[in-house]
Tab-separated table of C-alpha atoms and ligand atoms in Angstrom:
chain	number	residue	atom	x	y	z
V	1	MET	CA	104.246	-44.237	71.061
V	2	PRO	CA	104.486	-40.782	70.018
V	3	ALA	CA	102.309	-38.034	72.141
V	4	PRO	CA	99.503	-37.850	70.906
V	5	ARG	CA	98.614	-34.094	70.860
V	6	ARG	CA	95.400	-31.975	70.592
V	7	SER	CA	97.850	-30.352	67.503
V	8	ASP	CA	98.716	-33.081	65.433
V	9	ALA	CA	95.441	-33.729	64.299
V	10	GLY	CA	96.455	-30.082	62.635
V	11	HIS	CA	99.634	-31.113	60.839
V	12	HIS	CA	98.002	-29.739	58.048
V	13	GLY	CA	101.195	-27.170	58.086
V	14	ALA	CA	103.591	-29.596	57.285
V	15	ALA	CA	101.580	-29.551	53.738
V	16	ARG	CA	100.935	-26.149	53.247
V	17	ARG	CA	104.700	-25.093	54.068
V	18	GLY	CA	105.283	-26.967	50.609
V	19	PRO	CA	108.153	-29.413	49.042
V	20	VAL	CA	111.641	-28.784	49.811
V	21	SER	CA	114.287	-28.846	46.994
V	22	GLY	CA	117.050	-31.054	47.249
V	23	GLY	CA	119.713	-29.468	45.428
V	24	GLY	CA	122.168	-27.313	46.682
V	25	VAL	CA	121.419	-28.180	50.584
V	26	GLY	CA	124.370	-28.926	52.312
V	27	HIS	CA	128.288	-28.884	51.867
V	28	ALA	CA	129.516	-31.599	54.091
V	29	PRO	CA	128.921	-35.424	52.761
V	30	ALA	CA	127.588	-36.586	56.420
V	31	ARG	CA	125.313	-33.184	56.752
V	32	SER	CA	124.838	-33.377	52.661
V	33	ALA	CA	123.467	-36.820	53.376
V	34	ALA	CA	121.113	-36.478	56.167
V	35	ALA	CA	119.901	-33.484	54.988
V	36	THR	CA	119.041	-34.705	51.481
V	37	GLN	CA	117.494	-37.447	53.502
V	38	GLU	CA	115.501	-35.110	55.796
V	39	VAL	CA	114.575	-33.294	52.256
V	40	ARG	CA	113.036	-36.691	50.779
V	41	ARG	CA	111.496	-37.676	54.111
V	42	HIS	CA	109.368	-34.399	53.927
V	43	ASN	CA	108.643	-34.131	50.230
V	44	LEU	CA	107.320	-38.039	50.626
V	45	GLY	CA	104.866	-36.659	53.347
V	46	GLY	CA	103.809	-33.869	51.369
V	47	LEU	CA	102.993	-35.784	48.357
V	48	LEU	CA	101.164	-38.354	50.101
V	49	ARG	CA	99.206	-36.178	52.568
V	50	LEU	CA	98.387	-34.735	48.878
V	51	LEU	CA	97.079	-37.702	48.206
V	52	HIS	CA	94.851	-38.085	51.068
V	53	VAL	CA	93.646	-35.363	50.634
V	54	ARG	CA	92.429	-34.947	47.173
V	55	GLY	CA	92.157	-38.498	46.392
V	56	PRO	CA	93.161	-39.409	43.051
V	57	THR	CA	95.166	-37.342	40.975
V	58	SER	CA	96.747	-37.098	37.899
V	59	ARG	CA	100.758	-37.300	38.530
V	60	SER	CA	100.594	-34.311	36.061
V	61	ASP	CA	98.417	-32.050	38.608
V	62	LEU	CA	100.420	-33.905	41.412
V	63	THR	CA	102.983	-32.071	40.083
V	64	ALA	CA	101.969	-28.612	39.257
V	65	VAL	CA	100.622	-28.245	42.186
V	66	ILE	CA	103.350	-30.059	44.564
V	67	GLY	CA	105.709	-27.561	43.173
V	68	LEU	CA	108.623	-30.155	42.351
V	69	ASN	CA	109.679	-31.198	38.842
V	70	ARG	CA	108.431	-34.380	36.943
V	71	SER	CA	111.089	-36.624	37.282
V	72	THR	CA	111.226	-35.734	41.187
V	73	VAL	CA	107.218	-36.317	41.503
V	74	ARG	CA	107.907	-39.740	39.630
V	75	ALA	CA	110.977	-40.733	41.793
V	76	LEU	CA	108.771	-40.024	44.948
V	77	THR	CA	105.771	-41.886	43.604
V	78	THR	CA	107.375	-44.722	42.931
V	79	GLU	CA	108.555	-44.870	46.230
V	80	LEU	CA	105.171	-44.417	47.782
V	81	VAL	CA	103.796	-47.912	45.155
V	82	GLU	CA	106.527	-49.364	46.711
V	83	ALA	CA	105.855	-49.280	50.537
V	84	GLY	CA	102.045	-50.381	49.511
V	85	LEU	CA	100.562	-46.634	49.954
V	86	VAL	CA	99.533	-45.440	46.767
V	87	ARG	CA	99.183	-47.638	43.395
V	88	GLU	CA	99.125	-45.955	39.654
V	89	SER	CA	97.010	-46.210	37.415
V	90	ALA	CA	96.403	-46.231	33.772
V	91	PRO	CA	96.412	-43.037	31.817
V	92	VAL	CA	93.315	-40.923	32.055
V	93	GLY	CA	92.643	-37.992	30.087
V	94	ARG	CA	95.500	-35.909	29.181
V	95	GLY	CA	98.662	-34.292	31.125
V	96	GLY	CA	99.831	-30.732	31.176
V	97	ALA	CA	101.878	-31.462	27.907
V	98	GLY	CA	99.275	-33.081	25.859
V	99	ARG	CA	99.967	-36.777	26.943
V	100	PRO	CA	97.604	-39.502	29.024
V	101	SER	CA	99.033	-38.838	32.771
V	102	ILE	CA	98.874	-41.835	35.182
V	103	LEU	CA	96.370	-41.599	37.911
V	104	VAL	CA	97.813	-42.115	41.209
V	105	GLU	CA	95.419	-43.330	43.997
V	106	PRO	CA	95.879	-43.635	47.887
V	107	ARG	CA	95.095	-46.979	48.643
V	108	SER	CA	92.324	-46.770	50.667
V	109	GLU	CA	91.546	-50.866	51.544
V	110	HIS	CA	94.938	-51.525	51.971
V	111	VAL	CA	96.452	-48.817	54.298
V	112	TRP	CA	93.469	-47.507	56.998
V	113	VAL	CA	93.208	-46.804	61.274
V	114	LEU	CA	90.642	-47.443	63.333
V	115	ALA	CA	89.163	-44.463	64.428
V	116	LEU	CA	86.992	-44.330	67.555
V	117	ASP	CA	84.276	-42.625	68.857
V	118	VAL	CA	83.413	-42.248	72.158
V	119	GLY	CA	79.827	-40.295	73.607
V	120	VAL	CA	77.923	-39.813	76.585
V	121	GLU	CA	75.255	-41.719	75.041
V	122	HIS	CA	77.145	-43.946	72.230
V	123	ILE	CA	80.504	-45.497	70.944
V	124	GLY	CA	81.213	-45.555	67.340
V	125	ALA	CA	83.971	-47.497	65.568
V	126	ALA	CA	84.882	-47.436	61.989
V	127	ARG	CA	87.526	-48.224	59.892
V	128	ILE	CA	88.860	-45.537	58.028
V	129	GLY	CA	91.232	-45.874	54.387
V	130	LEU	CA	93.884	-43.524	53.628
V	131	GLY	CA	92.129	-40.209	51.525
V	132	GLY	CA	89.175	-40.303	54.676
V	133	VAL	CA	87.274	-43.400	52.861
V	134	VAL	CA	84.736	-44.943	55.652
V	135	LEU	CA	85.390	-48.364	54.706
V	136	ASP	CA	83.339	-50.278	57.541
V	137	ARG	CA	81.586	-48.732	61.007
V	138	ARG	CA	79.865	-50.059	63.943
V	139	GLN	CA	77.996	-48.192	66.352
V	140	ARG	CA	76.057	-48.833	69.512
V	141	PRO	CA	73.957	-46.751	72.027
V	142	LEU	CA	75.107	-46.312	75.240
V	143	ALA	CA	73.052	-45.899	78.554
V	144	ARG	CA	74.014	-42.875	80.054
V	145	GLY	CA	75.388	-44.009	83.572
V	146	ASP	CA	77.459	-47.410	81.718
V	147	GLY	CA	80.350	-44.926	80.584
V	148	THR	CA	82.488	-46.414	83.389
V	149	VAL	CA	86.083	-46.856	81.795
V	150	ARG	CA	86.135	-50.589	81.805
V	151	GLU	CA	82.226	-50.661	80.535
V	152	VAL	CA	83.296	-48.503	77.056
V	153	LEU	CA	87.102	-50.250	76.792
V	154	GLY	CA	85.236	-53.774	76.541
V	155	ARG	CA	82.250	-52.013	74.428
V	156	LEU	CA	85.209	-50.512	72.057
V	157	ARG	CA	87.030	-53.780	72.025
V	158	GLY	CA	83.810	-55.121	71.055
V	159	LEU	CA	82.751	-52.852	68.224
V	160	ALA	CA	86.774	-53.169	67.046
V	161	GLU	CA	87.418	-56.471	67.233
V	162	PRO	CA	84.555	-57.376	64.211
V	163	LEU	CA	85.667	-54.289	61.711
V	164	LEU	CA	89.924	-55.683	62.561
V	165	ALA	CA	88.880	-59.150	61.588
V	166	ALA	CA	87.143	-58.232	58.218
V	167	ALA	CA	90.354	-56.372	57.365
V	168	ASP	CA	93.233	-57.446	55.182
V	169	THR	CA	95.561	-55.512	56.200
V	170	LYS	CA	96.565	-54.334	60.183
V	171	PRO	CA	95.887	-50.523	60.745
V	172	VAL	CA	98.597	-47.981	60.856
V	173	GLY	CA	97.291	-46.169	63.676
V	174	VAL	CA	94.311	-45.677	66.203
V	175	GLY	CA	92.511	-42.588	66.822
V	176	VAL	CA	89.739	-41.778	69.468
V	177	ALA	CA	87.452	-39.042	69.962
V	178	VAL	CA	86.330	-38.326	73.859
V	179	PRO	CA	83.652	-35.638	75.467
V	180	GLY	CA	86.803	-34.616	77.647
V	181	ILE	CA	89.321	-32.658	78.140
V	182	VAL	CA	92.738	-33.659	76.723
V	183	GLY	CA	96.493	-34.170	78.487
V	184	MET	CA	98.192	-32.854	74.888
V	185	ALA	CA	101.424	-34.159	75.415
V	186	ASP	CA	100.289	-37.935	77.092
V	187	GLY	CA	96.569	-38.216	76.267
V	188	MET	CA	95.781	-38.127	79.493
V	189	VAL	CA	92.098	-38.056	79.652
V	190	ARG	CA	91.784	-35.711	82.345
V	191	LEU	CA	88.426	-34.460	82.479
V	192	ALA	CA	85.460	-35.910	80.896
V	193	PRO	CA	82.759	-34.307	83.141
V	194	ASN	CA	79.474	-36.333	81.352
V	195	LEU	CA	81.260	-39.457	81.425
V	196	GLY	CA	82.309	-38.971	85.021
V	197	TRP	CA	86.077	-39.596	83.969
V	198	VAL	CA	89.332	-38.218	85.939
V	199	ASP	CA	92.652	-38.777	84.606
V	200	VAL	CA	92.209	-41.760	82.773
V	201	PRO	CA	95.189	-43.101	80.482
V	202	LEU	CA	92.580	-43.668	77.749
V	203	GLY	CA	95.542	-44.283	74.911
V	204	ARG	CA	97.848	-46.459	76.730
V	205	LEU	CA	94.468	-48.244	78.540
V	206	LEU	CA	93.038	-48.685	75.230
V	207	GLY	CA	95.760	-50.359	73.152
V	208	GLU	CA	95.868	-53.045	76.065
V	209	GLU	CA	92.540	-53.749	75.315
V	210	LEU	CA	93.094	-53.985	71.659
V	211	GLY	CA	96.559	-55.901	71.785
V	212	THR	CA	97.702	-53.667	69.612
V	213	THR	CA	101.410	-52.183	69.056
V	214	VAL	CA	100.386	-49.079	66.832
V	215	PRO	CA	99.979	-45.829	68.435
V	216	VAL	CA	96.923	-44.864	69.862
V	217	ALA	CA	96.162	-41.238	69.599
V	218	VAL	CA	93.681	-39.414	71.991
V	219	GLY	CA	92.014	-35.863	71.014
V	220	ASN	CA	89.029	-34.058	71.990
V	221	GLU	CA	85.870	-34.669	69.912
V	222	GLY	CA	85.584	-30.886	69.429
V	223	ASP	CA	89.080	-30.191	68.559
V	224	LEU	CA	89.123	-33.862	66.203
V	225	GLY	CA	85.824	-32.105	64.911
V	226	VAL	CA	87.088	-29.228	63.599
V	227	VAL	CA	89.821	-30.524	62.020
V	228	ALA	CA	87.829	-32.590	60.136
V	229	GLU	CA	85.507	-30.139	58.614
V	230	HIS	CA	88.324	-27.599	58.203
V	231	LEU	CA	89.960	-30.988	56.041
V	232	ARG	CA	86.511	-32.131	54.507
V	233	GLY	CA	83.736	-30.528	55.289
V	234	VAL	CA	81.998	-26.444	55.520
V	235	ALA	CA	85.071	-25.462	57.402
V	236	ALA	CA	87.065	-26.326	54.331
V	237	GLY	CA	89.390	-22.987	53.166
V	238	ALA	CA	88.177	-21.142	56.222
V	239	SER	CA	91.342	-20.020	58.051
V	240	ASP	CA	89.296	-19.198	61.666
V	241	ALA	CA	86.717	-21.952	62.191
V	242	ILE	CA	85.018	-22.991	65.349
V	243	TYR	CA	83.275	-26.342	65.900
V	244	LEU	CA	80.538	-27.385	67.937
V	245	SER	CA	80.804	-30.675	69.715
V	246	GLY	CA	78.683	-32.689	72.791
V	247	GLU	CA	76.028	-35.189	72.729
V	248	VAL	CA	74.953	-33.961	76.571
V	249	GLY	CA	77.299	-30.986	76.994
V	250	ILE	CA	78.840	-28.507	74.718
V	251	GLY	CA	82.686	-28.582	73.713
V	252	GLY	CA	84.438	-26.972	70.980
V	253	GLY	CA	87.458	-26.740	68.764
V	254	ILE	CA	88.857	-23.819	67.312
V	255	ILE	CA	90.924	-23.147	64.059
V	256	LEU	CA	92.418	-19.589	64.252
V	257	GLY	CA	94.898	-18.485	61.321
V	258	GLY	CA	94.470	-22.451	60.164
V	259	ARG	CA	96.040	-23.500	63.037
V	260	PRO	CA	94.206	-25.392	65.466
V	261	LEU	CA	94.257	-23.505	69.446
V	262	THR	CA	95.270	-25.871	71.619
V	263	GLY	CA	96.313	-23.252	74.341
V	264	ALA	CA	99.553	-24.046	76.436
V	265	GLY	CA	98.478	-27.614	77.690
V	266	GLY	CA	95.772	-28.391	74.686
V	267	TYR	CA	92.738	-27.452	76.881
V	268	ALA	CA	91.729	-24.411	74.994
V	269	GLY	CA	88.096	-24.802	73.319
V	270	GLU	CA	85.865	-25.370	76.210
V	271	VAL	CA	83.260	-23.314	75.222
V	272	GLY	CA	80.920	-25.216	76.793
V	273	HIS	CA	82.111	-23.721	80.354
V	274	MET	CA	81.635	-20.302	79.613
V	275	THR	CA	79.757	-18.784	82.066
V	276	VAL	CA	76.647	-17.114	80.449
V	277	ASN	CA	74.300	-16.938	83.355
V	278	PRO	CA	75.805	-16.616	86.806
V	279	ALA	CA	72.171	-17.096	88.060
V	280	GLY	CA	72.062	-20.670	86.306
V	281	ARG	CA	72.335	-24.098	87.434
V	282	GLN	CA	74.834	-25.551	88.277
V	283	CYS	CA	76.879	-27.430	86.107
V	284	ARG	CA	79.304	-31.202	85.979
V	285	CYS	CA	82.322	-29.017	86.202
V	286	GLY	CA	81.783	-27.002	89.576
V	287	ARG	CA	80.776	-24.335	88.406
V	288	ARG	CA	77.396	-22.123	87.766
V	289	GLY	CA	75.340	-21.550	84.928
V	290	CYS	CA	78.094	-22.453	82.409
V	291	TRP	CA	76.944	-22.426	78.594
V	292	GLU	CA	76.350	-26.672	78.693
V	293	THR	CA	74.274	-25.943	81.321
V	294	GLU	CA	71.459	-23.484	79.353
V	295	VAL	CA	72.178	-25.585	75.704
V	296	GLY	CA	73.241	-29.147	77.267
V	297	LEU	CA	70.426	-31.867	76.667
V	298	ASP	CA	69.339	-31.713	80.015
V	299	ALA	CA	68.378	-27.904	79.495
V	300	VAL	CA	67.060	-28.585	76.593
V	301	LEU	CA	64.723	-31.893	77.531
V	302	ARG	CA	63.722	-29.286	81.128
V	303	ALA	CA	63.272	-26.406	79.176
V	304	CYS	CA	61.363	-28.147	76.496
V	305	GLY	CA	58.589	-30.002	79.165
V	306	ALA	CA	60.294	-33.039	79.124
V	307	PRO	CA	63.412	-33.701	81.511
V	308	ASP	CA	63.148	-37.274	81.675
V	309	GLY	CA	62.454	-37.611	78.074
V	310	GLU	CA	64.127	-37.777	74.733
V	311	LEU	CA	65.915	-35.257	72.517
V	312	ALA	CA	63.667	-36.877	69.311
V	313	ASP	CA	59.802	-36.482	71.117
V	314	VAL	CA	60.949	-33.200	72.223
V	315	LEU	CA	61.626	-32.189	68.004
V	316	THR	CA	58.758	-33.888	67.270
V	317	ALA	CA	56.452	-32.081	69.559
V	318	HIS	CA	58.503	-29.292	68.584
V	319	ALA	CA	57.480	-30.053	64.215
V	320	ALA	CA	53.842	-30.675	65.790
V	321	GLY	CA	53.582	-27.180	66.922
V	322	ASP	CA	53.508	-28.273	70.591
V	323	ARG	CA	53.392	-25.487	72.526
V	324	THR	CA	55.857	-26.264	75.474
V	325	ALA	CA	58.087	-27.446	73.044
V	326	ARG	CA	58.169	-24.541	70.947
V	327	ASN	CA	58.522	-21.982	74.504
V	328	GLY	CA	61.425	-24.049	75.005
V	329	MET	CA	63.712	-24.185	72.013
V	330	ARG	CA	62.800	-20.417	72.353
V	331	ALA	CA	64.667	-19.963	75.521
V	332	VAL	CA	67.273	-22.406	74.410
V	333	GLY	CA	68.050	-20.342	71.164
V	334	ARG	CA	68.534	-17.323	72.628
V	335	TRP	CA	70.747	-19.003	75.720
V	336	LEU	CA	72.613	-20.630	72.348
V	337	GLY	CA	73.213	-17.315	69.814
V	338	ILE	CA	74.150	-15.234	73.792
V	339	GLY	CA	77.541	-17.890	73.478
V	340	VAL	CA	77.448	-17.532	69.410
V	341	ALA	CA	77.358	-13.868	69.646
V	342	ASN	CA	80.420	-14.184	72.092
V	343	LEU	CA	82.123	-16.542	70.079
V	344	VAL	CA	81.851	-14.171	67.199
V	345	ASN	CA	82.799	-10.788	68.793
V	346	VAL	CA	85.887	-12.627	70.992
V	347	LEU	CA	87.425	-15.184	67.887
V	348	ASN	CA	85.835	-13.406	64.669
V	349	PRO	CA	85.239	-16.812	63.154
V	350	GLU	CA	84.418	-17.272	59.463
V	351	VAL	CA	82.603	-20.245	60.309
V	352	ILE	CA	80.721	-21.551	63.087
V	353	VAL	CA	79.847	-25.393	62.716
V	354	PHE	CA	77.150	-27.006	64.539
V	355	GLY	CA	77.967	-30.274	65.099
V	356	GLY	CA	76.939	-32.569	68.062
V	357	LEU	CA	73.763	-31.661	70.221
V	358	THR	CA	73.485	-28.502	68.121
V	359	ARG	CA	73.208	-30.051	65.596
V	360	ALA	CA	69.715	-31.546	66.221
V	361	ILE	CA	68.669	-27.899	68.229
V	362	PHE	CA	70.020	-25.172	65.617
V	363	PRO	CA	67.711	-26.160	62.235
V	364	VAL	CA	64.651	-25.515	65.037
V	365	THR	CA	66.284	-22.658	66.629
V	366	GLU	CA	68.123	-20.594	64.628
V	367	PRO	CA	65.896	-17.662	64.127
V	368	TYR	CA	66.359	-17.300	67.919
V	369	VAL	CA	70.320	-17.522	67.954
V	370	ARG	CA	69.798	-15.136	64.453
V	371	ALA	CA	68.281	-12.312	66.528
V	372	GLU	CA	70.931	-12.433	69.214
V	373	LEU	CA	74.156	-12.697	67.007
V	374	ALA	CA	72.481	-9.545	65.759
V	375	GLY	CA	73.618	-8.037	69.467
V	376	ALA	CA	76.780	-8.998	68.375
V	377	LEU	CA	79.461	-6.318	67.045
V	378	THR	CA	78.797	-5.291	63.678
V	379	ALA	CA	82.081	-6.059	62.063
V	380	PRO	CA	82.761	-9.852	62.889
V	381	ARG	CA	79.462	-10.698	62.725
V	382	GLY	CA	79.128	-9.212	59.508
V	383	GLN	CA	81.771	-11.827	58.467
V	384	VAL	CA	80.627	-15.280	59.987
V	385	ARG	CA	78.169	-18.059	58.582
V	386	LEU	CA	75.990	-20.262	60.756
V	387	GLU	CA	76.536	-24.213	59.332
V	388	LEU	CA	75.621	-27.404	59.817
V	389	PRO	CA	78.850	-30.187	59.380
V	390	GLY	CA	79.431	-30.953	55.844
V	391	LEU	CA	80.315	-34.716	57.347
V	392	GLY	CA	77.150	-35.330	59.550
V	393	ALA	CA	77.524	-36.589	62.404
V	394	ASP	CA	81.009	-37.929	61.644
V	395	SER	CA	82.584	-35.003	61.857
V	396	SER	CA	85.219	-36.501	64.890
V	397	LEU	CA	84.984	-39.297	63.777
V	398	VAL	CA	87.203	-38.581	60.815
V	399	GLY	CA	88.809	-36.212	63.213
V	400	ALA	CA	90.306	-39.023	64.881
V	401	ALA	CA	91.358	-41.011	61.323
V	402	GLU	CA	93.310	-37.305	60.828
V	403	LEU	CA	94.773	-37.951	64.490
V	404	ALA	CA	95.669	-41.675	63.793
V	405	PHE	CA	97.223	-41.030	60.091
V	406	ALA	CA	99.590	-38.149	61.636
V	407	PRO	CA	102.323	-39.854	61.753
V	408	LEU	CA	101.966	-41.505	58.296
V	409	LEU	CA	101.763	-38.412	56.651
V	410	SER	CA	104.312	-36.931	58.653
V	411	ASP	CA	106.684	-39.563	57.661
V	412	PRO	CA	105.419	-42.150	55.845
V	413	LEU	CA	108.457	-44.835	55.885
V	414	GLY	CA	109.254	-44.480	59.121
V	415	ALA	CA	105.863	-45.084	60.474
V	416	LEU	CA	105.416	-47.943	58.380
V	417	ALA	CA	108.864	-49.592	60.104
V	418	CYS	CA	107.400	-48.727	63.242
V	419	ALA	CA	104.143	-50.429	62.147
V	420	GLU	CA	102.676	-54.093	62.838
V	421	PRO	CA	103.506	-56.710	60.044
V	422	THR	CA	100.267	-57.286	58.002
A	1	LIG	ZN1	80.767	-25.909	83.739
């Protein structure tokens, strides 16, 4: 099983490096054969990734974007067609030379991954096809306290089985998003404080539970969320972006200079555990006054006078002008803004995406967030956009699919050779 890595999800680098010309590589025959093979693998991956990100594209446009000659692109496309990964359809429109150009499209129904999203209060599963198309999905609420590893594994299987049974082909990979700190090298969930998980080998356990031999890759929901928003959402085109995640706590994913920020061991991005209020409450991580103890779900409910209530009820009360809810959201908005201002000062992002819990909180606290942000350093403050996710509630789920597609996109034919027969 390939090591599930946080950085795998952000393998855009391979495509950005672009194709490699096969001409003049090496001189000795053996080396030349190996090098040619490597070039072909690289170019096949680059072409497939291009189609995965752009969707259906004419062959003439592919040729123009990828920068290889027309006959090479035709040969590569034919290989991908023969492997069952893409299809070509009748010419539509006009090619660059004035002739109609064949349309090449990913076979999304045929080539897909199982994407799983483990939350503290819900679990979700989806079949996501090549090209990022959500083909089928299931979601269930999870009562807080039901998040034991065994319980979650069983429920994920319950969601996944009908998805797998309804498909004509088997998945080429499985990706899972979790609200926890995930080891870069082994996919081990080191700590998921709001689920109460410590050192859970989730990838291996899930592979056994699902009875699958395809790789099961595990990633942090914030890391996966930022990758998805960067690829297909409001952070597309931004080289520096932060995605806030979390349903009960606050997590995050960061892309800097176009690449996911992993840290030495893959644990970077835990923005919810920045200390913002040393006199604050005890956090589940063991420290006091973390950002998530001020803007996490419990803090929001408590501030709005409904410590045992539901977020939806608090938002309804807020919308109705309830004074306690309004005052509570003002306080939460200030804390949210204090953390945002810290992130802007330290990381100078182009965009901060308010996903997870903050997707519901930001719209009602935005003036207070912006008031705090006004105190950040002028230059970085002037460059940041504050946005809701372009993918709605699906950022982490779509990111889990990207993680699962990574081996196929880096070596299409090699990954298929390792996949289960369909
Ligand atoms: Zn903490």
